[in-house]
Amino acid sequence: MSKRTALITGASRGIGKACAEVLSLAGYRLVLTARSIEKLQEVASEIAGNGGEVFPLELDLSTRDMIPDAISRAIKEFGRIDILVNNAGMTKDGLAVRMKPSDWQAVLDTNLSGAFYATQQVLPGMMRERWGRVVNISSVVGEMGNPGQANYVASKAGLIGLTKSLAQELGSRNITVNAVAPGFIETDMTHGLTPELKQKMIDQTPLRRIGTPQDVAAAVKFLVSEEAGFITGHVLDVNGGIYM
Ligand code: NAP
């Protein structure tokens, strides 16, 4: 059997980039997507330099019309997509009472609808192969809520519901669908938080540290593996124990 191919969205930095590095070292072929093709190309050439097989693909997930065409280019490149990691995500924080419709919509479009439409594109191939893995990157706040993030939290809670529904729909085709719910992870997304807020989060975390992108990538690597074949509809917390 040829190498399995994984498509990772939002792979130009942070958690998506770490997933790409870890899965490449584990022997998977990769399709990496993001809006900034230059950054993706940098990640792709690092991975190729370490012997990986990788295809960088520009894709704005908030633009639904772009998704089918981009993913069919990826399928043409490698023949099939066996694994989809719906990782791309963004925040546009603000109190609900004043939240602009455009900020609500942008976050829902990218984080939730983007993941759904990308999944739709890879499912027919996975169903034909009777093998597939979908991992949705949710968030601890999708489980517990967070003031000032109504749009983001709704998108991340939506991903958990999507995960469980798809797991039930696709189990008979041997396709597993799981979510990973990271806690506070050191990436561009959390870079702007004040030192005081970071310290507060660390103090509330039983493991007393901020998570790394590699902590999340390790969970993704497990869920997409052959060995995780009897796990579906699960939400795997990678949060240092801040929520259990
Ligand atoms: P990040 O460093 O900001 O990276 C986000 C990635 O998503 C980038 O590659 C970005 O690339 C891509 N992206 C953003 N909007 C996109 C769009 N419209 N279309 C396509 N790609 C898009 O964030 P991160 O911390 O690694 O987060 C990765 C995932 O983990 C997200 O879903 C996030 O919600 C989740 N998460 C993060 C944390 C945390 O503490 N960091 C905690 C829980 C969950 P371009 O800008 O080039 O498009």
Coordinates of C-alpha atoms and ligand atoms in Angstrom, one line a residue:
M1 CA 0.0 0.0 0.0
S2 CA 1.3 3.5 -0.9
K3 CA 1.8 6.1 1.8
R4 CA -1.3 7.6 3.3
T5 CA -1.9 11.2 2.3
A6 CA -3.0 13.8 4.9
L7 CA -4.4 17.2 4.1
I8 CA -3.8 19.8 6.8
T9 CA -5.6 23.2 6.7
G10 CA -3.9 26.2 8.2
A11 CA -0.5 24.6 8.0
S12 CA 1.6 27.8 7.4
R13 CA 2.3 28.3 11.2
G14 CA 1.4 27.3 14.7
I15 CA -0.4 24.0 15.4
G16 CA -1.0 23.2 11.7
K17 CA 2.7 23.5 10.9
A18 CA 3.6 21.3 13.9
C19 CA 1.1 18.7 12.7
A20 CA 2.7 18.8 9.2
E21 CA 6.2 18.3 10.7
V22 CA 5.1 15.4 12.9
L23 CA 3.0 13.6 10.3
S24 CA 5.8 14.0 7.7
L25 CA 8.3 12.4 10.0
A26 CA 5.8 9.6 10.7
G27 CA 5.8 8.8 6.9
Y28 CA 2.7 10.5 5.6
R29 CA 2.5 12.5 2.3
L30 CA 1.1 15.9 2.9
V31 CA -1.1 18.5 1.3
L32 CA -0.8 21.8 3.2
T33 CA -3.2 24.6 2.8
A34 CA -3.4 28.3 4.0
R35 CA -4.1 31.7 2.5
S36 CA -0.5 32.8 2.4
I37 CA 1.2 30.6 -0.2
E38 CA 4.6 32.1 0.5
K39 CA 4.6 31.0 4.1
L40 CA 3.3 27.6 3.1
Q41 CA 6.1 27.2 0.5
E42 CA 8.6 27.9 3.3
V43 CA 7.1 25.2 5.4
A44 CA 6.9 22.8 2.4
S45 CA 10.6 23.3 1.5
E46 CA 11.7 22.7 5.1
I47 CA 9.7 19.4 5.1
A48 CA 10.9 18.4 1.7
G49 CA 14.5 19.2 2.8
N50 CA 14.0 16.6 5.5
G51 CA 12.8 14.0 3.0
G52 CA 9.1 14.6 3.1
E53 CA 6.6 14.6 0.2
V54 CA 4.5 17.7 0.3
F55 CA 2.2 19.7 -1.9
P56 CA 1.4 23.3 -0.8
L57 CA -1.9 24.7 -1.8
E58 CA -3.4 28.2 -1.5
L59 CA -6.9 28.0 -0.1
D60 CA -9.1 30.6 1.7
L61 CA -11.6 28.4 3.6
S62 CA -13.9 31.4 4.1
T63 CA -14.6 31.4 0.4
R64 CA -16.8 28.3 -0.2
D65 CA -16.5 28.4 -4.0
M66 CA -12.7 27.9 -3.8
I67 CA -12.8 24.7 -1.8
P68 CA -13.9 22.1 -4.3
D69 CA -11.5 23.2 -7.0
A70 CA -8.5 23.4 -4.6
I71 CA -9.2 20.0 -3.0
S72 CA -9.6 18.3 -6.4
R73 CA -6.2 19.7 -7.4
A74 CA -4.8 18.0 -4.2
I75 CA -6.5 14.8 -5.0
K76 CA -5.1 14.9 -8.6
E77 CA -1.6 15.5 -7.2
F78 CA -1.5 12.4 -4.9
G79 CA -4.4 10.3 -6.1
R80 CA -6.4 10.4 -2.9
I81 CA -6.7 12.1 0.5
D82 CA -6.9 9.6 3.4
I83 CA -6.7 12.0 6.3
L84 CA -8.1 15.5 6.8
V85 CA -7.0 17.7 9.7
N86 CA -9.4 20.7 9.9
N87 CA -7.0 23.0 11.7
A88 CA -7.4 26.4 10.1
G89 CA -9.0 28.9 12.5
M90 CA -9.2 32.5 13.4
T91 CA -10.5 34.8 16.1
K92 CA -12.3 38.2 16.0
D93 CA -13.1 38.7 19.7
G94 CA -15.5 41.2 21.1
L95 CA -18.5 41.4 23.5
A96 CA -21.6 39.9 22.0
V97 CA -23.7 43.0 22.5
R98 CA -21.4 45.0 20.1
M99 CA -20.2 42.2 17.8
K100 CA -20.4 43.2 14.1
P101 CA -22.2 40.8 11.8
S102 CA -19.1 40.7 9.7
D103 CA -17.0 39.5 12.7
W104 CA -19.6 36.8 13.6
Q105 CA -19.7 35.6 10.0
A106 CA -16.0 35.6 9.2
V107 CA -15.2 33.4 12.2
L108 CA -18.1 31.0 11.6
D109 CA -17.3 30.8 7.8
T110 CA -13.6 29.9 8.4
N111 CA -13.7 27.8 11.5
L112 CA -16.9 25.8 11.0
S113 CA -18.3 26.1 7.5
G114 CA -14.7 25.8 6.0
A115 CA -14.2 22.6 7.9
F116 CA -17.5 21.2 6.8
Y117 CA -17.1 22.0 3.1
A118 CA -13.5 20.7 3.1
T119 CA -14.7 17.5 4.7
Q120 CA -17.5 17.1 2.1
Q121 CA -14.8 17.1 -0.6
V122 CA -12.7 14.3 0.8
L123 CA -15.5 12.0 1.9
P124 CA -16.4 10.4 -1.4
G125 CA -12.8 9.2 -1.8
M126 CA -12.6 7.9 1.8
M127 CA -16.0 6.1 1.4
R128 CA -14.7 4.4 -1.8
E129 CA -11.5 3.3 0.0
R130 CA -13.5 2.3 3.1
W131 CA -10.8 4.0 5.2
G132 CA -10.5 7.6 6.4
R133 CA -9.6 9.8 9.3
V134 CA -11.0 13.3 10.0
V135 CA -9.7 15.3 12.9
N136 CA -11.3 18.6 13.8
I137 CA -9.3 21.1 15.9
S138 CA -11.8 22.5 18.3
S139 CA -10.9 24.2 21.6
V140 CA -11.3 24.0 25.3
V141 CA -13.5 27.1 25.0
G142 CA -15.9 25.2 22.8
E143 CA -16.5 22.9 25.8
M144 CA -16.6 25.5 28.5
G145 CA -17.5 28.9 26.9
N146 CA -15.6 32.1 27.1
P147 CA -16.8 35.7 27.5
G148 CA -15.8 37.9 24.6
Q149 CA -15.6 35.0 22.1
A150 CA -19.2 34.2 21.3
N151 CA -18.4 33.7 17.6
Y152 CA -15.2 31.6 18.2
V153 CA -16.8 29.5 20.9
A154 CA -19.9 28.9 18.7
S155 CA -17.7 27.7 15.9
K156 CA -15.6 25.4 18.1
A157 CA -18.7 23.9 19.9
G158 CA -20.2 23.5 16.4
L159 CA -17.1 21.5 15.4
I160 CA -17.7 19.1 18.3
G161 CA -21.3 18.6 17.2
L162 CA -20.2 18.1 13.6
T163 CA -17.6 15.6 14.8
K164 CA -20.2 13.5 16.6
S165 CA -22.7 13.6 13.8
L166 CA -20.2 12.7 11.1
A167 CA -18.8 9.9 13.3
Q168 CA -22.2 8.3 13.4
E169 CA -22.8 8.8 9.7
L170 CA -19.5 7.4 8.5
G171 CA -18.6 4.7 11.0
S172 CA -20.0 2.0 8.7
R173 CA -17.5 3.1 6.0
N174 CA -14.6 2.7 8.4
I175 CA -14.0 6.5 8.6
T176 CA -13.3 7.8 12.0
V177 CA -14.1 11.4 12.9
N178 CA -12.6 12.9 16.1
A179 CA -11.9 16.3 17.6
V180 CA -8.9 17.6 19.5
A181 CA -9.7 20.4 22.0
P182 CA -6.5 22.3 22.8
G183 CA -6.2 24.5 25.8
F184 CA -3.8 27.5 25.9
I185 CA -1.1 26.9 23.2
E186 CA 1.8 29.2 22.4
T187 CA 1.2 30.4 18.8
D188 CA 0.5 33.6 16.9
M189 CA -3.1 33.3 17.9
T190 CA -2.3 33.7 21.6
H191 CA 0.9 35.9 21.1
G192 CA -1.0 39.1 21.9
L193 CA -2.3 38.1 25.3
T194 CA -0.9 40.2 28.2
P195 CA 1.8 38.6 30.5
E196 CA -0.7 38.8 33.4
L197 CA -3.4 36.9 31.5
K198 CA -0.8 34.3 30.4
Q199 CA 0.3 33.9 34.1
K200 CA -3.3 33.5 35.2
M201 CA -3.9 30.7 32.7
I202 CA -0.7 29.0 33.8
D203 CA -1.8 29.3 37.5
Q204 CA -5.2 27.7 36.6
T205 CA -3.6 24.8 34.7
P206 CA -2.7 21.7 36.8
L207 CA 0.3 21.0 34.6
R208 CA 1.5 24.6 35.2
R209 CA 2.6 25.5 31.7
I210 CA 1.4 26.7 28.4
G211 CA 1.0 24.0 25.7
T212 CA 3.1 23.8 22.6
P213 CA 2.0 23.1 19.0
Q214 CA 3.8 19.8 19.4
D215 CA 1.6 18.8 22.3
V216 CA -1.4 19.1 20.0
A217 CA 0.3 17.5 17.0
A218 CA 1.1 14.4 19.1
A219 CA -2.7 13.9 19.7
V220 CA -3.4 14.4 16.0
K221 CA -0.8 11.8 15.1
F222 CA -2.4 9.3 17.4
L223 CA -5.9 9.9 16.1
V224 CA -5.0 9.5 12.5
S225 CA -3.0 6.3 13.1
E226 CA -4.0 2.8 12.2
E227 CA -3.9 2.0 16.0
A228 CA -6.7 4.6 16.7
G229 CA -9.1 2.7 14.4
F230 CA -11.7 2.0 17.1
I231 CA -11.9 5.6 18.3
T232 CA -14.6 7.8 16.8
G233 CA -16.7 10.7 17.9
H234 CA -14.2 11.5 20.6
V235 CA -13.1 14.9 21.9
L236 CA -9.5 14.6 23.0
D237 CA -8.5 17.4 25.4
V238 CA -4.9 18.6 25.2
N239 CA -5.2 21.3 27.8
G240 CA -2.9 20.6 30.7
G241 CA -5.9 19.8 32.8
I242 CA -7.4 23.3 32.9
Y243 CA -10.8 21.7 32.0
M244 CA -11.8 18.1 32.7
Ligands
NAP1 P1 -2.4 30.5 14.1 O1 -1.0 30.4 14.5 O2 -3.0 31.8 14.0 O3 -2.5 29.7 12.7 C1 -3.8 29.7 12.0 C2 -3.7 29.0 10.7 O4 -4.9 29.0 10.0 C3 -2.7 29.7 9.8 O5 -2.0 28.7 9.0 C4 -3.6 30.5 8.9 O6 -2.9 30.7 7.6 C5 -4.8 29.6 8.7 N1 -6.0 30.3 8.4 C6 -6.6 31.4 9.1 N2 -7.7 31.8 8.4 C7 -7.8 31.0 7.3 C8 -8.7 31.0 6.2 N3 -9.7 31.9 6.1 N4 -8.5 30.1 5.2 C9 -7.5 29.2 5.3 N5 -6.6 29.2 6.3 C10 -6.7 30.1 7.3 O7 -3.3 29.6 15.0 P2 -3.0 28.3 15.9 O8 -3.0 28.7 17.3 O9 -2.0 27.5 15.3 O10 -4.5 27.6 15.7 C11 -4.7 26.4 14.9 C12 -6.1 25.9 15.3 O11 -6.1 25.5 16.7 C13 -7.2 26.9 15.2 O12 -8.4 26.2 14.7 C14 -7.4 27.4 16.6 O13 -8.7 27.9 16.7 C15 -7.1 26.2 17.4 N6 -6.8 26.4 18.8 C16 -5.7 27.2 19.1 C17 -5.5 27.4 20.5 C18 -4.3 28.2 20.9 O14 -4.2 28.5 22.1 N7 -3.4 28.6 20.1 C19 -6.3 26.8 21.4 C20 -7.4 26.1 21.0 C21 -7.6 25.8 19.7 P3 -3.1 32.0 6.7 O15 -3.3 33.2 7.7 O16 -2.0 32.1 5.8 O17 -4.4 31.7 6.0

